[in-house]
mmCIF file of C-alpha atoms in Angstrom:
data_model
loop_
_atom_site.group_PDB
_atom_site.id
_atom_site.type_symbol
_atom_site.label_atom_id
_atom_site.label_comp_id
_atom_site.label_asym_id
_atom_site.label_seq_id
_atom_site.Cartn_x
_atom_site.Cartn_y
_atom_site.Cartn_z
ATOM 1 C CA MET A 175 -27.431 3.679 -10.239
ATOM 2 C CA SER A 176 -27.930 0.215 -8.862
ATOM 3 C CA GLU A 177 -28.734 0.021 -5.123
ATOM 4 C CA THR A 178 -26.972 -3.450 -4.936
ATOM 5 C CA LYS A 179 -23.327 -3.165 -3.928
ATOM 6 C CA VAL A 180 -20.610 -4.131 -6.799
ATOM 7 C CA VAL A 181 -17.353 -5.937 -6.167
ATOM 8 C CA LEU A 182 -14.618 -6.186 -8.871
ATOM 9 C CA VAL A 183 -12.583 -9.245 -8.558
ATOM 10 C CA THR A 184 -9.331 -9.470 -10.473
ATOM 11 C CA GLY A 185 -8.198 -12.957 -11.219
ATOM 12 C CA GLY A 186 -11.905 -14.019 -10.387
ATOM 13 C CA ALA A 187 -12.179 -16.994 -12.465
ATOM 14 C CA SER A 188 -10.094 -19.457 -10.473
ATOM 15 C CA GLY A 189 -8.883 -20.300 -7.037
ATOM 16 C CA ILE A 190 -9.217 -17.623 -4.362
ATOM 17 C CA GLY A 191 -10.782 -15.334 -6.830
ATOM 18 C CA ALA A 192 -13.629 -17.573 -7.746
ATOM 19 C CA ALA A 193 -14.392 -18.371 -4.271
ATOM 20 C CA THR A 194 -14.325 -14.622 -3.595
ATOM 21 C CA VAL A 195 -16.960 -14.162 -6.170
ATOM 22 C CA ARG A 196 -19.017 -16.851 -4.919
ATOM 23 C CA HIS A 197 -18.824 -15.462 -1.384
ATOM 24 C CA PHE A 198 -19.861 -12.165 -2.587
ATOM 25 C CA ILE A 199 -22.818 -13.369 -4.501
ATOM 26 C CA ALA A 200 -24.053 -15.456 -1.393
ATOM 27 C CA GLN A 201 -23.881 -12.133 0.337
ATOM 28 C CA GLY A 202 -26.086 -10.171 -2.226
ATOM 29 C CA TRP A 203 -23.403 -8.410 -4.063
ATOM 30 C CA SER A 204 -23.264 -7.994 -8.050
ATOM 31 C CA VAL A 205 -19.964 -9.000 -9.372
ATOM 32 C CA VAL A 206 -17.532 -8.085 -12.072
ATOM 33 C CA VAL A 207 -15.215 -11.231 -12.938
ATOM 34 C CA ASN A 208 -11.954 -10.412 -14.397
ATOM 35 C CA TYR A 209 -9.955 -13.176 -15.985
ATOM 36 C CA PHE A 210 -6.973 -13.205 -18.369
ATOM 37 C CA LEU A 211 -6.583 -16.683 -19.875
ATOM 38 C CA GLU A 212 -8.648 -17.916 -22.561
ATOM 39 C CA SER A 213 -9.105 -21.078 -20.959
ATOM 40 C CA GLU A 214 -10.924 -19.107 -18.033
ATOM 41 C CA ILE A 215 -13.609 -17.875 -20.494
ATOM 42 C CA GLU A 216 -16.118 -20.550 -19.380
ATOM 43 C CA ALA A 217 -15.518 -20.652 -15.926
ATOM 44 C CA ALA A 218 -16.052 -16.718 -15.694
ATOM 45 C CA ALA A 219 -19.309 -17.130 -17.604
ATOM 46 C CA GLU A 220 -20.390 -19.892 -15.083
ATOM 47 C CA LEU A 221 -19.695 -17.456 -12.432
ATOM 48 C CA VAL A 222 -21.877 -14.662 -13.995
ATOM 49 C CA ALA A 223 -24.640 -17.188 -14.658
ATOM 50 C CA GLU A 224 -24.521 -17.916 -10.798
ATOM 51 C CA ALA A 225 -24.918 -14.297 -9.939
ATOM 52 C CA ILE A 226 -27.924 -14.019 -12.205
ATOM 53 C CA ALA A 227 -29.463 -17.161 -10.918
ATOM 54 C CA ALA A 228 -29.099 -15.610 -7.343
ATOM 55 C CA GLY A 229 -31.052 -12.572 -8.336
ATOM 56 C CA ARG A 230 -27.947 -10.406 -8.812
ATOM 57 C CA GLN A 231 -26.093 -9.123 -11.673
ATOM 58 C CA GLY A 232 -22.613 -10.364 -13.167
ATOM 59 C CA LEU A 233 -20.209 -9.168 -15.928
ATOM 60 C CA ALA A 234 -17.293 -11.049 -16.926
ATOM 61 C CA VAL A 235 -14.248 -8.654 -18.384
ATOM 62 C CA ARG A 236 -11.148 -10.043 -19.861
ATOM 63 C CA GLY A 237 -7.990 -8.106 -19.098
ATOM 64 C CA ASP A 238 -4.377 -8.142 -18.149
ATOM 65 C CA VAL A 239 -3.695 -6.573 -14.720
ATOM 66 C CA GLY A 240 -0.269 -5.930 -15.702
ATOM 67 C CA VAL A 241 -1.328 -3.463 -18.449
ATOM 68 C CA ASP A 242 -2.570 -0.172 -17.043
ATOM 69 C CA GLU A 243 -4.892 0.311 -20.213
ATOM 70 C CA ASP A 244 -6.837 -2.864 -19.435
ATOM 71 C CA CYS A 245 -7.145 -1.871 -15.722
ATOM 72 C CA ARG A 246 -8.744 1.423 -16.663
ATOM 73 C CA ARG A 247 -11.002 -0.242 -19.237
ATOM 74 C CA MET A 248 -12.267 -2.751 -16.694
ATOM 75 C CA ALA A 249 -13.121 0.140 -14.275
ATOM 76 C CA ALA A 250 -14.799 2.017 -17.014
ATOM 77 C CA VAL A 251 -16.825 -0.849 -18.058
ATOM 78 C CA ALA A 252 -17.861 -1.842 -14.445
ATOM 79 C CA SER A 253 -18.804 1.836 -13.750
ATOM 80 C CA GLU A 254 -20.744 2.279 -16.922
ATOM 81 C CA ARG A 255 -22.770 -1.147 -16.335
ATOM 82 C CA PHE A 256 -23.398 -0.615 -12.755
ATOM 83 C CA GLY A 257 -22.893 3.131 -11.828
ATOM 84 C CA ARG A 258 -20.699 2.124 -8.888
ATOM 85 C CA ILE A 259 -17.817 0.086 -7.539
ATOM 86 C CA ASP A 260 -17.908 -0.790 -3.736
ATOM 87 C CA ALA A 261 -15.128 -3.053 -3.386
ATOM 88 C CA LEU A 262 -11.945 -4.030 -5.379
ATOM 89 C CA ILE A 263 -10.305 -7.335 -4.599
ATOM 90 C CA CYS A 264 -6.930 -8.114 -6.394
ATOM 91 C CA CYS A 265 -6.611 -11.855 -6.626
ATOM 92 C CA ALA A 266 -4.837 -11.910 -10.013
ATOM 93 C CA GLY A 267 -1.379 -13.274 -9.728
ATOM 94 C CA THR A 268 1.359 -15.221 -11.542
ATOM 95 C CA THR A 269 4.469 -17.594 -10.590
ATOM 96 C CA ARG A 270 6.812 -20.250 -11.694
ATOM 97 C CA MET A 271 7.349 -23.323 -9.394
ATOM 98 C CA VAL A 272 11.188 -22.968 -8.839
ATOM 99 C CA PRO A 273 13.017 -24.587 -5.959
ATOM 100 C CA LEU A 274 14.506 -21.661 -3.828
ATOM 101 C CA ASN A 275 18.018 -22.902 -3.826
ATOM 102 C CA ASP A 276 18.070 -22.904 -7.672
ATOM 103 C CA LEU A 277 19.514 -19.467 -8.048
ATOM 104 C CA ASP A 278 20.346 -19.866 -11.674
ATOM 105 C CA ALA A 279 16.789 -21.037 -12.537
ATOM 106 C CA LEU A 280 15.141 -17.468 -12.395
ATOM 107 C CA THR A 281 15.668 -14.831 -15.052
ATOM 108 C CA LEU A 282 15.125 -11.200 -15.263
ATOM 109 C CA ASP A 283 12.078 -11.912 -17.385
ATOM 110 C CA ASP A 284 10.642 -14.127 -14.526
ATOM 111 C CA PHE A 285 11.209 -11.315 -11.965
ATOM 112 C CA GLN A 286 9.703 -8.572 -14.493
ATOM 113 C CA LEU A 287 6.504 -10.593 -15.273
ATOM 114 C CA THR A 288 6.064 -11.813 -11.580
ATOM 115 C CA MET A 289 6.399 -8.092 -10.060
ATOM 116 C CA THR A 290 4.278 -6.651 -12.951
ATOM 117 C CA VAL A 291 1.436 -9.028 -12.298
ATOM 118 C CA ASN A 292 1.394 -9.312 -8.772
ATOM 119 C CA THR A 293 2.597 -5.927 -7.663
ATOM 120 C CA ALA A 294 2.165 -3.342 -10.237
ATOM 121 C CA GLY A 295 -1.346 -5.185 -11.112
ATOM 122 C CA PRO A 296 -2.907 -4.266 -7.964
ATOM 123 C CA PHE A 297 -1.735 -0.913 -8.017
ATOM 124 C CA PHE A 298 -2.941 -0.423 -11.673
ATOM 125 C CA SER A 299 -6.201 -1.808 -10.511
ATOM 126 C CA ALA A 300 -6.400 0.463 -7.614
ATOM 127 C CA ARG A 301 -5.530 3.576 -9.493
ATOM 128 C CA ALA A 302 -8.228 2.840 -12.080
ATOM 129 C CA CYS A 303 -10.832 2.027 -9.616
ATOM 130 C CA ALA A 304 -9.993 4.909 -7.270
ATOM 131 C CA PRO A 305 -12.562 7.448 -8.227
ATOM 132 C CA ALA A 306 -15.482 5.094 -8.055
ATOM 133 C CA LEU A 307 -14.248 3.590 -4.703
ATOM 134 C CA ARG A 308 -13.922 7.134 -3.249
ATOM 135 C CA ALA A 309 -17.461 7.887 -4.393
ATOM 136 C CA SER A 310 -18.772 4.705 -2.651
ATOM 137 C CA ARG A 311 -16.425 4.959 0.377
ATOM 138 C CA GLY A 312 -15.423 1.568 -0.496
ATOM 139 C CA ALA A 313 -12.484 -0.878 0.147
ATOM 140 C CA VAL A 314 -9.908 -2.691 -1.506
ATOM 141 C CA VAL A 315 -8.204 -5.932 -0.408
ATOM 142 C CA LEU A 316 -4.948 -7.201 -1.919
ATOM 143 C CA VAL A 317 -4.235 -10.951 -1.932
ATOM 144 C CA SER A 318 -0.730 -11.276 -0.792
ATOM 145 C CA SER A 319 0.971 -14.594 0.549
ATOM 146 C CA TYR A 320 2.495 -15.962 3.661
ATOM 147 C CA ALA A 321 5.487 -16.243 1.502
ATOM 148 C CA ALA A 322 5.863 -12.447 1.598
ATOM 149 C CA LEU A 323 6.585 -12.983 5.485
ATOM 150 C CA THR A 324 8.913 -15.828 5.243
ATOM 151 C CA GLY A 325 10.764 -15.627 1.768
ATOM 152 C CA THR A 326 9.522 -19.043 0.988
ATOM 153 C CA GLY A 327 6.832 -20.147 -1.427
ATOM 154 C CA SER A 328 6.840 -21.099 -5.337
ATOM 155 C CA SER A 329 9.908 -19.153 -6.103
ATOM 156 C CA VAL A 330 12.096 -16.157 -4.906
ATOM 157 C CA ALA A 331 10.602 -13.958 -7.368
ATOM 158 C CA TYR A 332 7.058 -14.694 -5.941
ATOM 159 C CA ALA A 333 8.051 -14.078 -2.506
ATOM 160 C CA ALA A 334 9.639 -10.757 -3.275
ATOM 161 C CA SER A 335 6.569 -9.843 -5.401
ATOM 162 C CA LYS A 336 4.359 -10.443 -2.396
ATOM 163 C CA GLY A 337 6.640 -8.616 0.204
ATOM 164 C CA ALA A 338 6.171 -5.525 -2.256
ATOM 165 C CA THR A 339 2.388 -6.303 -2.262
ATOM 166 C CA ASN A 340 2.379 -5.661 1.499
ATOM 167 C CA THR A 341 4.155 -2.546 1.275
ATOM 168 C CA LEU A 342 1.771 -1.335 -1.644
ATOM 169 C CA THR A 343 -1.058 -2.144 0.896
ATOM 170 C CA LEU A 344 0.558 0.359 3.290
ATOM 171 C CA SER A 345 0.986 2.913 0.491
ATOM 172 C CA LEU A 346 -2.599 2.712 -0.807
ATOM 173 C CA ALA A 347 -4.043 2.712 2.523
ATOM 174 C CA ARG A 348 -2.469 6.254 3.070
ATOM 175 C CA ILE A 349 -3.163 7.644 -0.394
ATOM 176 C CA LEU A 350 -6.757 6.560 -0.569
ATOM 177 C CA ALA A 351 -7.847 7.459 2.923
ATOM 178 C CA PRO A 352 -10.209 8.759 4.274
ATOM 179 C CA GLU A 353 -12.671 7.467 2.102
ATOM 180 C CA VAL A 354 -11.343 4.059 1.103
ATOM 181 C CA ARG A 355 -9.759 1.244 3.343
ATOM 182 C CA VAL A 356 -7.147 -0.862 1.998
ATOM 183 C CA ASN A 357 -6.067 -3.932 3.404
ATOM 184 C CA SER A 358 -4.311 -7.340 2.425
ATOM 185 C CA VAL A 359 -4.376 -11.045 3.294
ATOM 186 C CA CYS A 360 -1.486 -13.164 3.522
ATOM 187 C CA PRO A 361 -2.781 -16.849 3.208
ATOM 188 C CA ALA A 362 -0.550 -19.942 3.644
ATOM 189 C CA LEU A 363 -1.050 -23.113 1.686
ATOM 190 C CA VAL A 364 -4.934 -23.691 0.837
ATOM 191 C CA ALA A 365 -6.786 -26.363 -0.936
ATOM 192 C CA ASP A 366 -8.021 -25.498 -4.252
ATOM 193 C CA GLY A 367 -5.404 -22.852 -4.744
ATOM 194 C CA PHE A 368 -2.659 -22.417 -7.394
ATOM 195 C CA VAL A 369 -0.154 -24.928 -5.967
ATOM 196 C CA GLN A 370 -2.654 -27.688 -5.949
ATOM 197 C CA ARG A 371 -3.727 -26.957 -9.595
ATOM 198 C CA MET A 372 -0.014 -26.513 -10.792
ATOM 199 C CA ASP A 373 1.763 -29.338 -8.985
ATOM 200 C CA PRO A 374 -0.644 -31.757 -6.859
ATOM 201 C CA GLU A 375 2.159 -33.821 -5.430
ATOM 202 C CA LEU A 376 3.972 -30.727 -4.205
ATOM 203 C CA PHE A 377 0.728 -29.644 -2.698
ATOM 204 C CA GLU A 378 0.164 -33.049 -0.710
ATOM 205 C CA ARG A 379 3.606 -32.741 0.701
ATOM 206 C CA ARG A 380 3.322 -29.164 1.770
ATOM 207 C CA ALA A 381 -0.216 -29.852 3.239
ATOM 208 C CA ALA A 382 1.255 -32.593 5.305
ATOM 209 C CA VAL A 383 3.949 -30.349 6.760
ATOM 210 C CA GLN A 384 1.399 -27.469 7.442
ATOM 211 C CA ARG A 385 -0.918 -29.844 9.332
ATOM 212 C CA GLU A 386 1.886 -31.088 11.285
ATOM 213 C CA ASP A 387 3.581 -27.819 12.195
ATOM 214 C CA SER A 388 0.658 -25.373 12.254
ATOM 215 C CA PRO A 389 -0.818 -24.888 15.709
ATOM 216 C CA LEU A 390 -4.375 -25.254 14.321
ATOM 217 C CA LYS A 391 -3.296 -28.596 12.555
ATOM 218 C CA LYS A 392 -4.939 -27.701 9.279
ATOM 219 C CA ILE A 393 -4.714 -26.102 5.938
ATOM 220 C CA GLY A 394 -7.568 -23.702 4.779
ATOM 221 C CA ARG A 395 -9.700 -23.549 1.681
ATOM 222 C CA THR A 396 -10.158 -20.820 -0.749
ATOM 223 C CA ALA A 397 -13.706 -20.311 0.606
ATOM 224 C CA ASP A 398 -11.984 -19.594 4.020
ATOM 225 C CA VAL A 399 -9.882 -16.985 2.455
ATOM 226 C CA ALA A 400 -12.834 -15.469 0.653
ATOM 227 C CA ALA A 401 -15.004 -15.117 3.856
ATOM 228 C CA ASP A 402 -12.056 -13.160 5.493
ATOM 229 C CA ILE A 403 -11.901 -11.005 2.365
ATOM 230 C CA HIS A 404 -15.507 -10.216 2.595
ATOM 231 C CA TRP A 405 -15.263 -9.404 6.228
ATOM 232 C CA LEU A 406 -12.345 -6.893 5.568
ATOM 233 C CA VAL A 407 -14.769 -5.318 3.020
ATOM 234 C CA ALA A 408 -18.089 -5.510 4.854
ATOM 235 C CA GLY A 409 -16.829 -5.248 8.521
ATOM 236 C CA ALA A 410 -13.418 -4.007 9.918
ATOM 237 C CA SER A 411 -14.380 -0.538 9.751
ATOM 238 C CA LEU A 412 -11.511 0.563 11.730
ATOM 239 C CA MET A 413 -8.758 -1.509 9.660
ATOM 240 C CA THR A 414 -6.784 0.154 7.059
ATOM 241 C CA GLY A 415 -3.120 -0.812 6.216
ATOM 242 C CA ALA A 416 -3.490 -3.907 8.028
ATOM 243 C CA VAL A 417 -1.787 -7.306 6.718
ATOM 244 C CA LEU A 418 -3.994 -10.162 7.713
ATOM 245 C CA VAL A 419 -2.198 -13.396 8.232
ATOM 246 C CA LEU A 420 -4.201 -16.479 7.432
ATOM 247 C CA ASP A 421 -1.941 -19.250 8.126
ATOM 248 C CA ALA A 422 -3.303 -21.565 10.858
ATOM 249 C CA GLY A 423 -0.823 -20.226 13.252
ATOM 250 C CA LEU A 424 2.380 -21.001 11.539
ATOM 251 C CA HIS A 425 3.940 -17.726 12.284
ATOM 252 C CA LEU A 426 3.742 -18.651 16.057
ATOM 253 C CA ASN A 427 6.655 -21.056 15.098
ATOM 254 C CA MET A 428 8.973 -18.171 14.018
ATOM 255 C CA ASP A 429 11.626 -17.453 16.291
#
């Protein structure tokens, strides 16, 4: 078994996931980069190359977090390769950009896909990794969203799925204790995130509003979220079942 700690990051080839992989590499961890889209193959391979160049090990594993068999396979491959899993970071997610007031634009298929990837996915991933995480007395971090707290975001289905993800955090924290800590993060808008990739003009409009309305007058970066995720894993020894809000203080405006 390797003495170097190992992190498995779902959705690890882009956005917050990729930033998280890079942050853990910089902190001396070996990485397992999960990705799903064929277009992400090259990005996942580049992250593995970065890990090797830094003197660590890396492994890219394609899989759909919404499929239980894929999650079990990812956990098995990681455990076989490295002999351990010390942290699971659930960044994989999906959404459609649908105006919140367009109630007719969302279908049952939209809800089912969004809930499967964003909520069932972290559950499947945590269940698959649980034996290895218990053995290492590891940690899990679920990437939720500020939308879970406000009912806003890219769509009603997305906000609902992330609200369920926050509740899942509480359930997993109870179930996997005392060996494993489970927490989640709720980022507001971040640079280099999925909104900027999917709709750059919408991103700029929302960024201007967040800079104006947030007490800290800023938007974060994916690297900022990654640093907080690492802290929840490597520090925060008394925290489990916590939902960490990363919103530059926007919640202070809630009445």
